Tab-separated table of C-alpha atoms in Angstrom:
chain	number	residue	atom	x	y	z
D	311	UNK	CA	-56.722	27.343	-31.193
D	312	UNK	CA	-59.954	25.293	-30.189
D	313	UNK	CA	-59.495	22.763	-32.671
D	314	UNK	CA	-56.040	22.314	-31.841
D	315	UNK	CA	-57.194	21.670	-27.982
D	316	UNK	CA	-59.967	19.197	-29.245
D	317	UNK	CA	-57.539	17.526	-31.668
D	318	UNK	CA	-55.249	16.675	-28.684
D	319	UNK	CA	-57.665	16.430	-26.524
D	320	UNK	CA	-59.430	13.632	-28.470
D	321	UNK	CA	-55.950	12.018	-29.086
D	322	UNK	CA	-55.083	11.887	-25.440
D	323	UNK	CA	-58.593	9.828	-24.619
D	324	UNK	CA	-57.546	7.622	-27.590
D	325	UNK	CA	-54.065	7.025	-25.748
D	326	UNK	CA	-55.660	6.409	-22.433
D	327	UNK	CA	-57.775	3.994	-23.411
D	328	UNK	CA	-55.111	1.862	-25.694
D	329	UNK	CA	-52.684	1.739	-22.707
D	330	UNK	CA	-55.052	1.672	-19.784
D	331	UNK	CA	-57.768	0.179	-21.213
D	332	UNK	CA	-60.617	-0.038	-18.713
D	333	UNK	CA	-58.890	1.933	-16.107
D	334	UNK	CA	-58.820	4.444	-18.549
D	335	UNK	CA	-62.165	5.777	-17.749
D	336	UNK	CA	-61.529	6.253	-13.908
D	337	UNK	CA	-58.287	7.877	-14.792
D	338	UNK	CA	-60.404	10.380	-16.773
D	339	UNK	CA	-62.844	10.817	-14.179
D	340	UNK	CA	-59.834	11.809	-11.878
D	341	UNK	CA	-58.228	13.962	-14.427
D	342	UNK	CA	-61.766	15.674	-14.941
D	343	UNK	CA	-62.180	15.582	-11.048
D	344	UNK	CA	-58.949	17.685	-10.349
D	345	UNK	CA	-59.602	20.269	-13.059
D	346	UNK	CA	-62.383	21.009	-11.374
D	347	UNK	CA	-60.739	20.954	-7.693
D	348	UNK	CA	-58.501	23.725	-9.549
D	349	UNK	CA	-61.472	25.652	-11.271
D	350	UNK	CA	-63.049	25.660	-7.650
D	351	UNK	CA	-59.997	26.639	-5.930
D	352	UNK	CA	-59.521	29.756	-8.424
D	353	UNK	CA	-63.184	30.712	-7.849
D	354	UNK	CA	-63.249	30.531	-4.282
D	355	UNK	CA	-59.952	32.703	-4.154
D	356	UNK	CA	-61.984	35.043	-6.521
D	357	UNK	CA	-64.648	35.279	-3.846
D	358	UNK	CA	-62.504	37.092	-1.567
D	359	UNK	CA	-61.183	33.671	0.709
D	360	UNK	CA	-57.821	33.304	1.820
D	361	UNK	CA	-55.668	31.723	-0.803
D	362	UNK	CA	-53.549	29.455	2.006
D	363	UNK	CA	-57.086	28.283	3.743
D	364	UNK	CA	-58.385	27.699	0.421
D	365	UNK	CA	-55.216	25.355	-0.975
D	366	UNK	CA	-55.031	23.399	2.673
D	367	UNK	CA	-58.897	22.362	2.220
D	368	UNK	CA	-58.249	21.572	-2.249
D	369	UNK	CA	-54.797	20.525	-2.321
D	370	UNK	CA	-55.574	17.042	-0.214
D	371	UNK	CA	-58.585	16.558	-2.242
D	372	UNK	CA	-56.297	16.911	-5.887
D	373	UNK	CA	-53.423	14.726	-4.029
D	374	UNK	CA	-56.551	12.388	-3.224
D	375	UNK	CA	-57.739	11.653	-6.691
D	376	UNK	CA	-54.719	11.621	-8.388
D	377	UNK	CA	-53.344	9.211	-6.019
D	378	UNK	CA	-56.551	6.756	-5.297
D	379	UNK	CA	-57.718	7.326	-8.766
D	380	UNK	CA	-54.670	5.966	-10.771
D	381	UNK	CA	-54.286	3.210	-8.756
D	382	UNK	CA	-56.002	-0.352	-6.973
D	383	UNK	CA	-53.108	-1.358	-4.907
D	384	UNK	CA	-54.555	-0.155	-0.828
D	385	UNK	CA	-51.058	-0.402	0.373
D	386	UNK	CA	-49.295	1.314	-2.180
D	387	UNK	CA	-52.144	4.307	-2.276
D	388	UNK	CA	-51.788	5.146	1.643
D	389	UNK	CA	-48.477	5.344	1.456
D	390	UNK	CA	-48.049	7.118	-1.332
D	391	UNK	CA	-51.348	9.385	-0.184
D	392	UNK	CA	-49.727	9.505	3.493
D	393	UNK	CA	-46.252	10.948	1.851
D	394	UNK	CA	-47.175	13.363	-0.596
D	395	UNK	CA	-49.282	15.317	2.389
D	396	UNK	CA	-46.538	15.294	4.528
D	397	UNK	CA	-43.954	16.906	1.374
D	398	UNK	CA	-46.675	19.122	1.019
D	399	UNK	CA	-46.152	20.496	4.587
D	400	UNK	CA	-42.939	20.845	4.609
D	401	UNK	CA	-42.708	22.646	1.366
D	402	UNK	CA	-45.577	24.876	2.364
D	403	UNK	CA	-42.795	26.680	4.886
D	404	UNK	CA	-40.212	26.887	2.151
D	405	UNK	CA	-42.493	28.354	-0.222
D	406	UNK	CA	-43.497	31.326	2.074
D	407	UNK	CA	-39.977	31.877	3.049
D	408	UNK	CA	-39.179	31.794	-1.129
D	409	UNK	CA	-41.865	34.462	-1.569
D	410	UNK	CA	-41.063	36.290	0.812
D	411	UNK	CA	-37.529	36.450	-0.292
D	412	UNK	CA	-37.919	36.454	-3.999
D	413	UNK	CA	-41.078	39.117	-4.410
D	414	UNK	CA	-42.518	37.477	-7.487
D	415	UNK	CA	-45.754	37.857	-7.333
D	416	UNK	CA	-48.135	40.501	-8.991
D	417	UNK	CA	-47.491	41.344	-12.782
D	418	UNK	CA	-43.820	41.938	-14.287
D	419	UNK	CA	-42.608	44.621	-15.977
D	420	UNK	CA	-43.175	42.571	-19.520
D	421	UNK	CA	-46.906	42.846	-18.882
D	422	UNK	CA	-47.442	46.710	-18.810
D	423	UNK	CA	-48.524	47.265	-22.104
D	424	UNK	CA	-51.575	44.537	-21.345
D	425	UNK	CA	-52.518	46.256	-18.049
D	426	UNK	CA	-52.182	49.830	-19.194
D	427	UNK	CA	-56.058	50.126	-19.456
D	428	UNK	CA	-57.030	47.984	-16.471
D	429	UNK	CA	-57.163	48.509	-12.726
D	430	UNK	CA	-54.796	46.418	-10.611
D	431	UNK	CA	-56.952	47.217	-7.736
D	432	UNK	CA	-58.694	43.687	-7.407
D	433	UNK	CA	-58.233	42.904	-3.947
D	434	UNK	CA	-56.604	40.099	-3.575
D	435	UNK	CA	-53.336	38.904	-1.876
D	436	UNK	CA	-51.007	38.117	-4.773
D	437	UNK	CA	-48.106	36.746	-2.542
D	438	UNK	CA	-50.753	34.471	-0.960
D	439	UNK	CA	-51.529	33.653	-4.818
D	440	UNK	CA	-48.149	32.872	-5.796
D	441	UNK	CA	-47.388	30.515	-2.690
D	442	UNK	CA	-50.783	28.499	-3.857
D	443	UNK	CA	-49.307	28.599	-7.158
D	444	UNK	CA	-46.272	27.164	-6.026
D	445	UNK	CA	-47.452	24.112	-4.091
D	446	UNK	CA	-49.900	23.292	-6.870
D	447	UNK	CA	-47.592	23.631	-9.551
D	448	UNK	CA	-45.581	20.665	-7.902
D	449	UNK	CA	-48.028	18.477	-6.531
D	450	UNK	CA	-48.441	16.280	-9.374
D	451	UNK	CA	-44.320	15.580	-9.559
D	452	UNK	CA	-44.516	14.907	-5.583
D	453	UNK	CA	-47.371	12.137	-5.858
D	454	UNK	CA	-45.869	10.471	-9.025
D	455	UNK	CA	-42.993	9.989	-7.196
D	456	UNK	CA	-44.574	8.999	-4.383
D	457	UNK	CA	-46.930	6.207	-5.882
D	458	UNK	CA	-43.781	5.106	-8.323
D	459	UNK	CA	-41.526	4.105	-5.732
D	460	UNK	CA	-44.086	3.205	-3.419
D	461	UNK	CA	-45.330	0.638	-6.434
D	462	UNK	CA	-41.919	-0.317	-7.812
D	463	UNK	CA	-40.638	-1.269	-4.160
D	464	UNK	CA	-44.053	-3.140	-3.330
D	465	UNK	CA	-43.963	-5.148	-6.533
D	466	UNK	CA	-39.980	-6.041	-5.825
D	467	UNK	CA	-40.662	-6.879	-2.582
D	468	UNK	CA	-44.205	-9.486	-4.097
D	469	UNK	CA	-41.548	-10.795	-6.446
D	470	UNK	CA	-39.266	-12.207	-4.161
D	471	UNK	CA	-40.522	-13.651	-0.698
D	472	UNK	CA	-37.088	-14.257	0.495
D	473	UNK	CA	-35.994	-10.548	0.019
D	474	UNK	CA	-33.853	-9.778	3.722
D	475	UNK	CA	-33.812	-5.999	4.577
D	476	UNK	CA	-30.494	-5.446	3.139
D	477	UNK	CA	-31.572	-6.642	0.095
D	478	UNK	CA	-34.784	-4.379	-0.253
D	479	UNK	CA	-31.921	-1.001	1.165
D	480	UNK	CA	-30.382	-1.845	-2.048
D	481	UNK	CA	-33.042	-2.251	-4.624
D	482	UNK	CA	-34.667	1.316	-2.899
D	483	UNK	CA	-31.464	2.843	-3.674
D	484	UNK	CA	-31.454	1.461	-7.079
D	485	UNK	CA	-34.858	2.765	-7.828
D	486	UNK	CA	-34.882	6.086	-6.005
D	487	UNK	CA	-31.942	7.278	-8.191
D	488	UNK	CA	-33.805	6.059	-11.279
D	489	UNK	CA	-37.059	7.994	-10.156
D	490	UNK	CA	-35.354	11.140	-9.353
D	491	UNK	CA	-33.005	11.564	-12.294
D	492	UNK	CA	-36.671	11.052	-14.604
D	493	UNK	CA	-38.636	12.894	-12.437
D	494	UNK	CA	-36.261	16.215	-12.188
D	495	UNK	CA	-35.254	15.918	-16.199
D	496	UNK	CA	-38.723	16.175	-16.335
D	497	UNK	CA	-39.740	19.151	-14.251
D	498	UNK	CA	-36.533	20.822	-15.851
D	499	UNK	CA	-36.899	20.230	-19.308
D	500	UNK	CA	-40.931	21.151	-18.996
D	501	UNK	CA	-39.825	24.729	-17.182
D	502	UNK	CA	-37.194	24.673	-20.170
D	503	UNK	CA	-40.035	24.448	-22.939
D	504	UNK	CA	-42.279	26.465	-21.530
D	505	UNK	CA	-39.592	29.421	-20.522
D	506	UNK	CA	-38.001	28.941	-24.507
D	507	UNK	CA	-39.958	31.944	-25.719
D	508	UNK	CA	-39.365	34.369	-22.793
D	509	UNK	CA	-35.196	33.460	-22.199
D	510	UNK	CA	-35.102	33.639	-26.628
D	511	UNK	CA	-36.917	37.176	-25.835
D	512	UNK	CA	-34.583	38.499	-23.530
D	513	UNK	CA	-31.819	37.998	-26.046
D	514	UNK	CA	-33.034	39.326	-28.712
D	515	UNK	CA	-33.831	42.513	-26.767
D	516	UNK	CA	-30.074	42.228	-25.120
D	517	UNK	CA	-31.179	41.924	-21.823
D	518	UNK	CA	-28.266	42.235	-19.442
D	519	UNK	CA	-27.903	38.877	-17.540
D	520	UNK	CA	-28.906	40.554	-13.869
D	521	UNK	CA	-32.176	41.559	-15.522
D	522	UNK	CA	-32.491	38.180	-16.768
D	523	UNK	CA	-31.752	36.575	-13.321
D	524	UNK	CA	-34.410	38.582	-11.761
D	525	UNK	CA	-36.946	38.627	-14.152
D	526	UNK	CA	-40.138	38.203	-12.548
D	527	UNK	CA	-41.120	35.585	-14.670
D	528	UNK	CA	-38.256	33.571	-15.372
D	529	UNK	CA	-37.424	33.554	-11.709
D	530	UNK	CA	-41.288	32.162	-10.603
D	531	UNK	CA	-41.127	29.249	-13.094
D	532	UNK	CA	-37.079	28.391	-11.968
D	533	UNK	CA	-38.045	28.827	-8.138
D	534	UNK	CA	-41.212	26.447	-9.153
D	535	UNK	CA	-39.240	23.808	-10.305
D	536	UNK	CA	-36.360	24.068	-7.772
D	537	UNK	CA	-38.986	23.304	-5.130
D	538	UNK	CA	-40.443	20.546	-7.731
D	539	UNK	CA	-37.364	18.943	-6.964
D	540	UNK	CA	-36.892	19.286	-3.390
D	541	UNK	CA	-40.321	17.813	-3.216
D	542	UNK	CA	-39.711	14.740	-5.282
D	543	UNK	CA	-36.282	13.963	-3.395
D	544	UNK	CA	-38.564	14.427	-0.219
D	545	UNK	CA	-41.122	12.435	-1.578
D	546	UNK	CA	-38.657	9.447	-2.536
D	547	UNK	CA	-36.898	9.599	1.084
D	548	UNK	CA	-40.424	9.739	2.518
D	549	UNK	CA	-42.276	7.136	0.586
D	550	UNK	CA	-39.005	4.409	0.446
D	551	UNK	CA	-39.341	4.906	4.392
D	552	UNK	CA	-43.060	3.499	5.024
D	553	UNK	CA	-42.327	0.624	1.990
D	554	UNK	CA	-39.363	0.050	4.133
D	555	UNK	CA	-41.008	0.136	7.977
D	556	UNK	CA	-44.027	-1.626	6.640
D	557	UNK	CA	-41.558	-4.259	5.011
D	558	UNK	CA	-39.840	-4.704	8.524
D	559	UNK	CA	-42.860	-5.135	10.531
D	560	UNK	CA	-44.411	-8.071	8.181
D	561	UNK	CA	-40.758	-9.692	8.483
D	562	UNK	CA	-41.246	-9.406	12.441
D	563	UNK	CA	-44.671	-11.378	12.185
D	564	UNK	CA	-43.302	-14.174	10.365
């Protein structure tokens, strides 16, 4: 197993480098940077701190790096920084509401056998835990989406200095719907891959298809890329908007 992480590890840096060349090294330094934002957001929730104060201090700083880190362009970063904080906060609601509606946090009934010998008496919040897993589960999608409209729209815009505001309603359009029918396959077919093993599991063992539907752990991974979703068609609405208004304003000037 360790040489198969090293192998693609080592394979991914190799990749970075022949596409980004020498941006490739701060792109690693914000890969490295967020992994451990996560590590420290685990270990403070460890300590005994609130899960939701914890994730509203580490969440901006992950959204940060990923954002300012993978890109040069001020304009297009702020924005793009700017939108996927504010999809952040209104998913944050939605999430607690989800939880508190769905009850999937803790263990599921699959993972008795593993916790027969250990105490579950840890003392820590678990639906706190599974709303933190939630939000950071999907804030990667929300600020690709964010910085690849935000980009695309800026560079359309650079392109043509004659562009009227009709013009730039219809190439958002055009480039929202190609952003969100990549960006959901995406989240979909990554929930599909990583959920093969489990839904091939419940066949096998003829699970009825209630029991399926509210299997604890097919229903967190679903529910996490539902609200992967919402938050990249948020994202694209939100981001298009500030392109858009910042667009109008430098017309206004001229």
């Amino acid at each position: 197993m360790d040489n198969a992480l090293v192998l693609l590890t080592i394979i991914m840096i190799i990749l970075m480098f022949i596409i980004a060349q020498k941006d490739a090294i701060r792109n690693l330094f914000g890969l490295i940077l967020n992994v451990l934002a996560v590590f420290i957001l685990i270990t403070l929730i460890n300590f005994g701190l609130n899960p939701l104060v914890v994730l509203a201090v580490i969440a901006p700083v992950i959204v940060a790096v990923s954002i300012f880190m993978s890109a040069d362009e001020n304009e297009v970063t702020f924005i793009a920084f700017k939108t996927s904080i504010m999809v952040i906060l209104i998913l944050f609601p939605i999430a607690i509401i989800v939880q508190y509606l769905g009850h999937f946090q803790g263990f599921a009934a699959e993972n008795v056998d593993e916790l027969e010998n250990l105490s579950l008496d840890i003392g820590v919040n678990f639906s706190n835990v599974s709303i933190v897993v939630l939000l950071i589960s999907v804030i990667g999608a929300i600020s690709e989406s964010s910085i690849a409209l935000a980009a695309s729209l800026t560079e359309v815009i650079d392109q043509d200095e004659r562009m009227t505001i009709e013009q730039l309603k219809n190439q958002r359009k055009i480039i929202s719907e190609q952003i969100l029918g990549t960006a959901t396959n995406t989240l979909f077919f990554g929930m599909l891959g990583s959920s093969a093993g489990l839904i091939l599991w419940f066949t096998r063992l003829n699970y009825r298809f209630s029991d399926i539907i509210n299997s604890k752990l097919l229903v967190a991974d679903v529910v996490t890329m539902l609200l992967g979703m919402i938050g990249i068609l948020v994202a694209i609405i939100i981001s298009g908007h500030f392109v858009q208004k910042n667009f109008v304003i430098q017309k206004n000037k001229i």
